[in-house]
Short mmCIF file of C-alpha atoms in Angstrom, two decimals:
data_model
loop_
_atom_site.label_atom_id
_atom_site.label_comp_id
_atom_site.label_asym_id
_atom_site.label_seq_id
_atom_site.Cartn_x
_atom_site.Cartn_y
_atom_site.Cartn_z
CA MET A 810 28.99 -37.48 14.52
CA GLY A 811 28.31 -40.73 16.30
CA VAL A 812 30.06 -42.98 13.47
CA VAL A 813 33.09 -40.55 14.46
CA GLN A 814 32.64 -40.88 18.24
CA ILE A 815 31.88 -45.18 17.98
CA CYS A 816 35.35 -44.80 15.88
CA LYS A 817 37.21 -42.93 18.59
CA GLY A 818 35.75 -45.71 21.90
CA GLU A 819 33.58 -43.56 22.98
CA TYR A 820 30.59 -46.17 23.08
CA PHE A 821 31.17 -46.55 26.89
CA TRP A 822 27.06 -46.36 27.52
CA LEU A 823 26.49 -48.71 24.58
CA GLU A 824 27.85 -51.36 26.00
CA PRO A 825 24.62 -53.57 27.42
CA LYS A 826 26.41 -53.84 30.66
CA ASN A 827 26.02 -49.97 30.84
CA ALA A 828 23.34 -49.60 28.43
CA PHE A 829 20.40 -51.39 31.04
CA GLU A 830 21.66 -50.19 34.35
CA ASN A 831 18.75 -48.90 36.28
CA PHE A 832 19.27 -45.63 37.68
CA GLN A 833 16.01 -46.07 39.72
CA GLU A 834 13.54 -48.81 40.85
CA PRO A 835 11.70 -50.14 38.13
CA ASP A 836 8.32 -48.85 38.06
CA ILE A 837 5.36 -49.70 35.49
CA GLY A 838 3.87 -46.61 35.77
CA LEU A 839 6.53 -44.64 34.79
CA ILE A 840 7.40 -46.80 31.82
CA ALA A 841 4.22 -45.76 30.46
CA LEU A 842 4.56 -42.56 31.18
CA ALA A 843 7.94 -42.64 29.54
CA PHE A 844 5.95 -44.35 26.13
CA LEU A 845 3.47 -41.58 26.23
CA GLN A 846 6.36 -38.93 25.97
CA GLY A 847 8.39 -40.26 23.70
CA SER A 848 5.21 -41.44 21.42
CA PHE A 849 4.79 -37.85 21.16
CA ALA A 850 7.75 -37.52 18.80
CA TYR A 851 6.16 -40.48 16.34
CA GLY A 852 2.39 -38.20 16.64
CA GLY A 853 2.94 -37.50 12.94
CA TRP A 854 1.59 -41.02 11.59
CA ASN A 855 -2.38 -40.17 12.00
CA PHE A 856 -1.73 -36.52 10.67
CA LEU A 857 -2.25 -37.43 6.94
CA ASN A 858 -5.18 -39.03 7.52
CA TYR A 859 -7.07 -35.59 8.18
CA VAL A 860 -6.10 -34.36 4.42
CA THR A 861 -7.12 -37.21 2.09
CA GLU A 862 -9.42 -35.10 0.58
CA GLU A 863 -6.54 -33.21 -0.96
CA LEU A 864 -3.93 -36.16 -1.43
CA VAL A 865 -3.50 -37.18 -4.75
CA ASP A 866 -4.99 -40.91 -5.23
CA PRO A 867 -5.45 -41.07 -1.53
CA TYR A 868 -6.11 -44.58 -1.45
CA LYS A 869 -2.37 -45.23 -2.43
CA ASN A 870 -0.34 -42.88 -1.37
CA LEU A 871 -1.62 -43.07 2.12
CA PRO A 872 -0.35 -46.09 3.02
CA ARG A 873 2.29 -45.38 1.25
CA ALA A 874 3.32 -42.16 2.88
CA ILE A 875 2.82 -43.69 6.29
CA PHE A 876 5.04 -47.02 5.18
CA ILE A 877 8.11 -44.76 4.17
CA SER A 878 7.94 -42.05 6.89
CA ILE A 879 7.28 -43.63 9.86
CA PRO A 880 10.53 -46.45 9.23
CA LEU A 881 12.44 -43.41 8.33
CA VAL A 882 11.77 -41.02 11.43
CA THR A 883 12.47 -44.36 13.78
CA PHE A 884 15.70 -44.69 11.98
CA VAL A 885 16.83 -41.32 12.08
CA TYR A 886 15.13 -40.84 15.96
CA VAL A 887 17.26 -44.19 17.60
CA PHE A 888 20.61 -43.31 15.82
CA ALA A 889 20.23 -39.45 16.76
CA ASN A 890 19.77 -41.08 20.77
CA VAL A 891 22.48 -43.35 19.59
CA ALA A 892 24.60 -40.70 18.89
CA TYR A 893 23.25 -38.49 21.72
CA VAL A 894 24.85 -41.46 24.44
CA THR A 895 28.19 -41.14 23.03
CA ALA A 896 28.77 -37.69 24.16
CA MET A 897 26.62 -37.77 26.89
CA SER A 898 25.59 -39.84 30.40
CA PRO A 899 22.31 -40.79 31.24
CA GLN A 900 22.28 -38.04 34.21
CA GLU A 901 23.55 -35.52 31.49
CA LEU A 902 20.73 -36.45 29.03
CA LEU A 903 17.85 -36.08 32.06
CA ALA A 904 19.71 -33.09 33.23
CA SER A 905 19.62 -31.15 29.98
CA ASN A 906 16.32 -29.24 28.80
CA ALA A 907 18.27 -29.41 24.57
CA VAL A 908 19.75 -32.53 24.44
CA ALA A 909 20.66 -31.81 20.88
CA VAL A 910 22.22 -28.42 21.96
CA THR A 911 24.12 -29.93 24.42
CA PHE A 912 25.44 -32.70 22.53
CA GLY A 913 26.47 -29.58 19.87
CA GLU A 914 27.81 -27.60 22.95
CA LYS A 915 30.07 -30.99 23.15
CA LEU A 916 31.62 -31.94 20.41
CA LEU A 917 30.96 -29.29 17.41
CA GLY A 918 33.34 -26.32 19.05
CA VAL A 919 32.37 -22.90 17.50
CA MET A 920 30.05 -24.76 14.70
CA ALA A 921 27.64 -25.36 18.02
CA TRP A 922 24.97 -22.87 16.66
CA ILE A 923 23.95 -25.18 14.06
CA MET A 924 22.17 -27.54 16.31
CA PRO A 925 19.76 -25.11 17.87
CA ILE A 926 19.32 -23.64 14.32
CA SER A 927 18.28 -26.92 13.04
CA VAL A 928 16.26 -27.88 16.22
CA ALA A 929 13.80 -25.09 15.29
CA LEU A 930 13.67 -25.60 12.03
CA SER A 931 12.57 -28.98 12.28
CA THR A 932 10.28 -27.40 15.17
CA PHE A 933 8.94 -25.56 12.71
CA GLY A 934 8.20 -28.36 9.76
CA GLY A 935 6.26 -29.74 12.57
CA VAL A 936 4.22 -26.72 13.80
CA ASN A 937 3.48 -26.05 9.84
CA GLY A 938 2.44 -29.94 9.71
CA SER A 939 0.14 -29.93 12.84
CA LEU A 940 -1.29 -26.21 11.50
CA PHE A 941 -2.05 -27.55 7.82
CA THR A 942 -3.45 -30.76 9.20
CA SER A 943 -5.23 -30.05 12.33
CA SER A 944 -7.38 -26.99 11.02
CA ARG A 945 -9.35 -29.69 8.64
CA LEU A 946 -10.11 -31.38 12.07
CA PHE A 947 -12.37 -28.57 12.32
CA PHE A 948 -13.29 -28.02 9.74
CA ALA A 949 -14.72 -31.56 8.95
CA GLY A 950 -16.62 -31.13 12.16
CA ALA A 951 -17.97 -27.74 11.11
CA ARG A 952 -19.12 -29.58 7.60
CA GLU A 953 -20.76 -32.12 9.76
CA GLY A 954 -22.79 -29.53 11.63
CA HIS A 955 -20.94 -30.31 14.72
CA LEU A 956 -19.35 -26.98 14.80
CA PRO A 957 -20.29 -22.78 13.98
CA SER A 958 -20.58 -22.81 10.39
CA VAL A 959 -18.42 -20.55 9.52
CA LEU A 960 -15.12 -22.69 10.22
CA ALA A 961 -16.41 -25.00 7.15
CA MET A 962 -16.03 -21.69 5.32
CA ILE A 963 -12.57 -21.57 2.83
CA HIS A 964 -10.95 -18.78 1.06
CA VAL A 965 -12.75 -17.29 -2.13
CA LYS A 966 -9.09 -17.46 -4.44
CA ARG A 967 -7.22 -19.80 -2.15
CA CYS A 968 -9.32 -22.47 -0.76
CA THR A 969 -7.70 -22.02 2.19
CA PRO A 970 -9.91 -22.81 5.26
CA ILE A 971 -9.00 -19.48 6.92
CA PRO A 972 -11.38 -19.25 10.21
CA ALA A 973 -10.42 -23.23 10.95
CA LEU A 974 -6.91 -22.07 10.89
CA LEU A 975 -6.95 -19.42 13.06
CA PHE A 976 -9.14 -21.01 15.62
CA THR A 977 -6.57 -23.37 15.60
CA CYS A 978 -4.60 -20.66 16.55
CA ILE A 979 -6.43 -18.97 19.13
CA SER A 980 -7.13 -22.45 21.11
CA THR A 981 -3.19 -22.99 20.79
CA LEU A 982 -2.38 -20.06 22.25
CA LEU A 983 -4.52 -20.92 25.31
CA MET A 984 -3.23 -24.43 26.01
CA LEU A 985 0.44 -22.69 26.58
CA VAL A 986 -1.19 -21.05 29.58
CA THR A 987 1.20 -23.63 31.73
CA SER A 988 4.42 -23.22 31.48
CA ASP A 989 5.59 -27.25 31.30
CA MET A 990 5.88 -28.49 28.47
CA TYR A 991 6.28 -32.32 29.88
CA THR A 992 2.90 -31.55 31.24
CA LEU A 993 1.29 -30.33 28.09
CA ILE A 994 2.63 -33.11 26.80
CA ASN A 995 1.06 -35.70 28.89
CA TYR A 996 -1.95 -34.03 28.59
CA VAL A 997 -2.16 -33.89 24.51
CA GLY A 998 -0.52 -37.29 25.02
CA PHE A 999 -3.48 -38.89 26.71
CA ILE A 1000 -6.28 -37.34 25.56
CA ASN A 1001 -4.68 -38.50 21.65
CA TYR A 1002 -4.34 -41.69 23.29
CA LEU A 1003 -7.58 -41.97 24.22
CA PHE A 1004 -9.54 -40.74 21.24
CA TYR A 1005 -6.76 -42.92 18.87
CA GLY A 1006 -7.94 -45.94 20.65
CA VAL A 1007 -12.18 -45.41 20.70
CA THR A 1008 -11.24 -44.88 17.03
CA ILE A 1009 -9.67 -47.92 16.36
CA ALA A 1010 -12.34 -50.08 18.65
CA GLY A 1011 -14.76 -48.06 16.11
CA GLN A 1012 -12.96 -49.63 13.38
CA ILE A 1013 -13.31 -53.35 14.73
CA VAL A 1014 -16.74 -52.75 15.38
CA LEU A 1015 -17.80 -51.72 11.96
CA ARG A 1016 -15.69 -54.60 10.77
CA TRP A 1017 -18.14 -56.80 12.21
CA LYS A 1018 -21.36 -54.76 11.74
CA LYS A 1019 -21.31 -53.64 8.48
CA PRO A 1020 -18.56 -56.62 6.74
CA ASP A 1021 -19.85 -55.65 3.65
CA ILE A 1022 -19.48 -51.78 3.07
CA PRO A 1023 -16.19 -50.11 0.86
CA ARG A 1024 -13.11 -50.74 2.42
CA PRO A 1025 -10.44 -49.32 -0.25
CA ILE A 1026 -7.97 -49.35 2.34
CA LYS A 1027 -8.05 -52.89 4.30
CA ILE A 1028 -5.72 -54.53 7.07
CA ASN A 1029 -5.65 -57.38 9.17
CA LEU A 1030 -7.90 -56.85 12.39
CA LEU A 1031 -4.70 -58.44 13.99
CA PHE A 1032 -2.80 -55.05 13.60
CA PRO A 1033 -5.49 -52.76 15.83
CA ILE A 1034 -6.09 -55.45 18.54
CA ILE A 1035 -2.74 -55.52 19.05
CA TYR A 1036 -2.74 -51.93 18.96
CA LEU A 1037 -5.69 -51.59 21.24
CA LEU A 1038 -3.63 -53.63 23.62
CA PHE A 1039 -0.77 -51.67 23.63
CA TRP A 1040 -3.17 -48.37 24.24
CA ALA A 1041 -4.91 -50.73 27.20
CA PHE A 1042 -2.07 -50.82 28.79
CA LEU A 1043 -0.46 -46.93 28.01
CA LEU A 1044 -3.85 -45.77 29.34
CA ILE A 1045 -4.39 -47.73 32.57
CA PHE A 1046 -1.03 -47.35 33.62
CA SER A 1047 -0.68 -43.98 32.76
CA LEU A 1048 -3.64 -42.88 35.04
CA TRP A 1049 -1.96 -44.60 38.19
CA SER A 1050 1.11 -42.69 37.30
CA GLU A 1051 -0.10 -39.45 36.65
CA PRO A 1052 -3.83 -39.44 38.04
CA VAL A 1053 -4.13 -35.50 38.62
CA VAL A 1054 -2.30 -34.71 34.72
CA CYS A 1055 -4.65 -37.63 33.15
CA GLY A 1056 -7.81 -36.37 34.78
CA ILE A 1057 -7.08 -32.49 34.01
CA GLY A 1058 -7.01 -34.17 30.57
CA LEU A 1059 -10.11 -36.09 30.51
CA ALA A 1060 -11.51 -32.75 32.01
CA ILE A 1061 -10.48 -30.49 29.46
CA MET A 1062 -11.92 -33.03 26.77
CA LEU A 1063 -15.46 -33.45 29.12
CA THR A 1064 -15.41 -29.33 28.98
CA GLY A 1065 -16.78 -29.70 25.09
CA VAL A 1066 -20.07 -31.76 26.53
CA PRO A 1067 -21.98 -28.57 27.54
CA VAL A 1068 -20.80 -26.95 23.51
CA TYR A 1069 -21.88 -30.31 22.02
CA PHE A 1070 -25.26 -29.89 24.31
CA LEU A 1071 -25.19 -25.76 23.39
CA GLY A 1072 -24.56 -25.97 19.87
CA VAL A 1073 -25.68 -28.97 18.31
CA TYR A 1074 -28.44 -31.27 20.57
CA TRP A 1075 -30.36 -27.98 20.94
CA GLN A 1076 -32.54 -27.52 18.02
CA HIS A 1077 -34.68 -24.84 19.17
CA LYS A 1078 -32.73 -22.07 19.99
CA PRO A 1079 -33.62 -18.49 20.49
CA LYS A 1080 -34.21 -15.94 17.98
CA CYS A 1081 -31.66 -14.03 19.58
CA PHE A 1082 -28.98 -16.61 19.83
CA ASN A 1083 -29.35 -17.27 15.75
CA ASN A 1084 -29.28 -13.87 14.99
CA PHE A 1085 -25.99 -13.45 17.25
CA ILE A 1086 -24.45 -16.10 15.57
CA GLU A 1087 -25.71 -14.96 12.00
CA SER A 1088 -24.01 -11.87 12.47
CA LEU A 1089 -21.16 -13.63 14.00
CA THR A 1090 -20.79 -15.60 10.78
CA LEU A 1091 -21.60 -12.63 8.18
CA VAL A 1092 -18.72 -10.80 10.20
CA SER A 1093 -16.41 -13.55 10.46
CA GLN A 1094 -16.70 -13.78 6.22
CA LYS A 1095 -16.46 -10.74 5.54
CA MET A 1096 -12.69 -10.31 7.53
CA CYS A 1097 -11.62 -13.78 6.11
CA VAL A 1098 -13.35 -13.06 2.49
CA VAL A 1099 -14.29 -17.00 3.00
CA VAL A 1100 -17.83 -18.97 1.34
CA TYR A 1101 -19.07 -22.14 1.54
CA PRO A 1102 -17.46 -24.44 -0.81
CA LYS A 1103 -19.36 -26.16 -3.50
CA MET A 1104 -20.46 -29.31 -2.96
CA GLU A 1105 -19.36 -32.45 -5.85
CA ALA A 1106 -21.89 -32.58 -8.39
CA GLY A 1107 -21.87 -35.95 -8.21
CA LEU A 1108 -23.25 -35.96 -4.79
CA GLY A 1109 -26.99 -35.91 -4.82
CA LYS A 1110 -29.32 -35.92 -1.76
CA GLU A 1111 -30.43 -39.66 -2.67
CA GLU A 1112 -27.37 -40.96 -1.79
CA ILE A 1113 -27.70 -39.12 2.07
CA ASN A 1114 -29.94 -40.47 4.75
CA GLY A 1115 -32.25 -39.23 6.92
CA ASP A 1116 -29.77 -38.93 9.65
CA THR A 1117 -26.52 -37.70 7.81
CA GLU A 1118 -28.80 -34.81 5.83
CA GLU A 1119 -29.65 -34.28 9.62
CA GLN A 1120 -26.11 -34.14 11.15
CA ARG A 1121 -24.66 -32.17 8.08
CA GLN A 1122 -26.92 -29.15 8.95
CA PRO A 1123 -24.87 -26.87 10.78
CA ILE A 1124 -25.09 -24.52 13.45
CA TYR A 1125 -26.22 -21.48 11.88
CA GLN A 1126 -27.58 -22.05 7.43
CA PRO A 1127 -27.60 -18.15 6.15
CA THR A 1128 -31.29 -17.12 4.57
CA ALA A 1129 -31.33 -18.23 1.20
CA SER A 1130 -31.79 -14.07 0.74
CA LYS A 1131 -28.02 -13.62 2.29
CA ASP A 1132 -26.32 -15.50 0.34
CA LYS A 1133 -27.55 -15.34 -3.34
CA ASP A 1134 -24.11 -13.08 -3.75
CA SER A 1135 -21.99 -16.59 -2.23
CA GLU A 1136 -21.68 -17.86 -5.45
CA GLN A 1137 -18.32 -19.98 -4.77
CA PRO A 1138 -16.41 -21.46 -7.25
CA GLN A 1139 -14.92 -25.08 -7.50
CA PRO A 1140 -12.21 -25.42 -5.09
#
C-alpha cells in the first residue's frame, strides 16, 4: 500500500525538506526518550538468550536467529513507517493511539477491519514469545536459589515450568495498575536497559579477568563497547528528561533488595518460616503437578565448586522423606 501511495505521488512527507522539518525545539532528553520508547519495538532481540537450554545446537542457531531476525524486523518496521507517512502527516501520527488502524481507515475502506485484527495477532504473538522466554528467568533464578524453589519445578509430563509461568502472569497483572501505556513502556525500558548495560559490562570484565574460560560464541569487544556508549547516552538523558518516571522505575527495581535479604542472604530462618514455605511448596506441587527436573548425569559434584554449590541451594529444600515419591522423568 505504501508503494501504491508513492506511485500515486503521495510522498510529500518523505521529501527531505519536509521529512526533517522541526515541529518543536530539539531537546537531547526527548531524543533519548524517543530512542527508549522506539527500542521497545525491537525488544525481542535478547529473548532467545533466555531459552538457550531448549534450543537445538544453540551455539549455531542463537547467533543465526539474531542475525536473521533483527535486519528483518528493522526492514519491516522502517518500511511500515514509510507507508504510514504516505497517508498521514506527522501531526496525525502523534494524535493517533493506533497508527496502523488509522492508516487502514484512510486507505482500506470497507476492509479496514483487517488492520485491528492484524495488530491483535501481532500483539498475541509478541506476548506469547515474552511469556515463553521471561518465565525462564524465574525458573533459572529459582534453580540458583534466588527465588522460592517451587519456581524451579516443571510439569511431570509436559516438562513446562508452570509455577514460573503463573508467577510471570501475576507479576504482569501487577504492572497493569497504571493505565498510561507510554509510562509503562518507560518503566520497563529504563529498567531493561539498565540491566542490559550491566550484563554487557560484565562480559567485558570477564573477558579481561578470565580470558581463558570457554567461549563458544565470541565477538569482538568493539561491539559491546559501542553498545555501552549508546547505553550511557540513553539512560543518562532519559533520567534527565523524565526523572520521576525513571526514579519510580529504579524504586520498583530496588524492591527486590529486601526480598533478596529475606529469602537468600538470611540463612538461619525460624522454623515457622521454613514450615510455611514447605507447606506452600507442597500445595503448589499438587495444584500444578510439578516436580524438580532431573539433573544431567554428567554434572558431577566434583565439577561444582563450593561457592556454586552454596548458590544452588534453594530457599526451601524438601526433606528426603517427602520427595521419595517425586522421582521425576528426564525432561
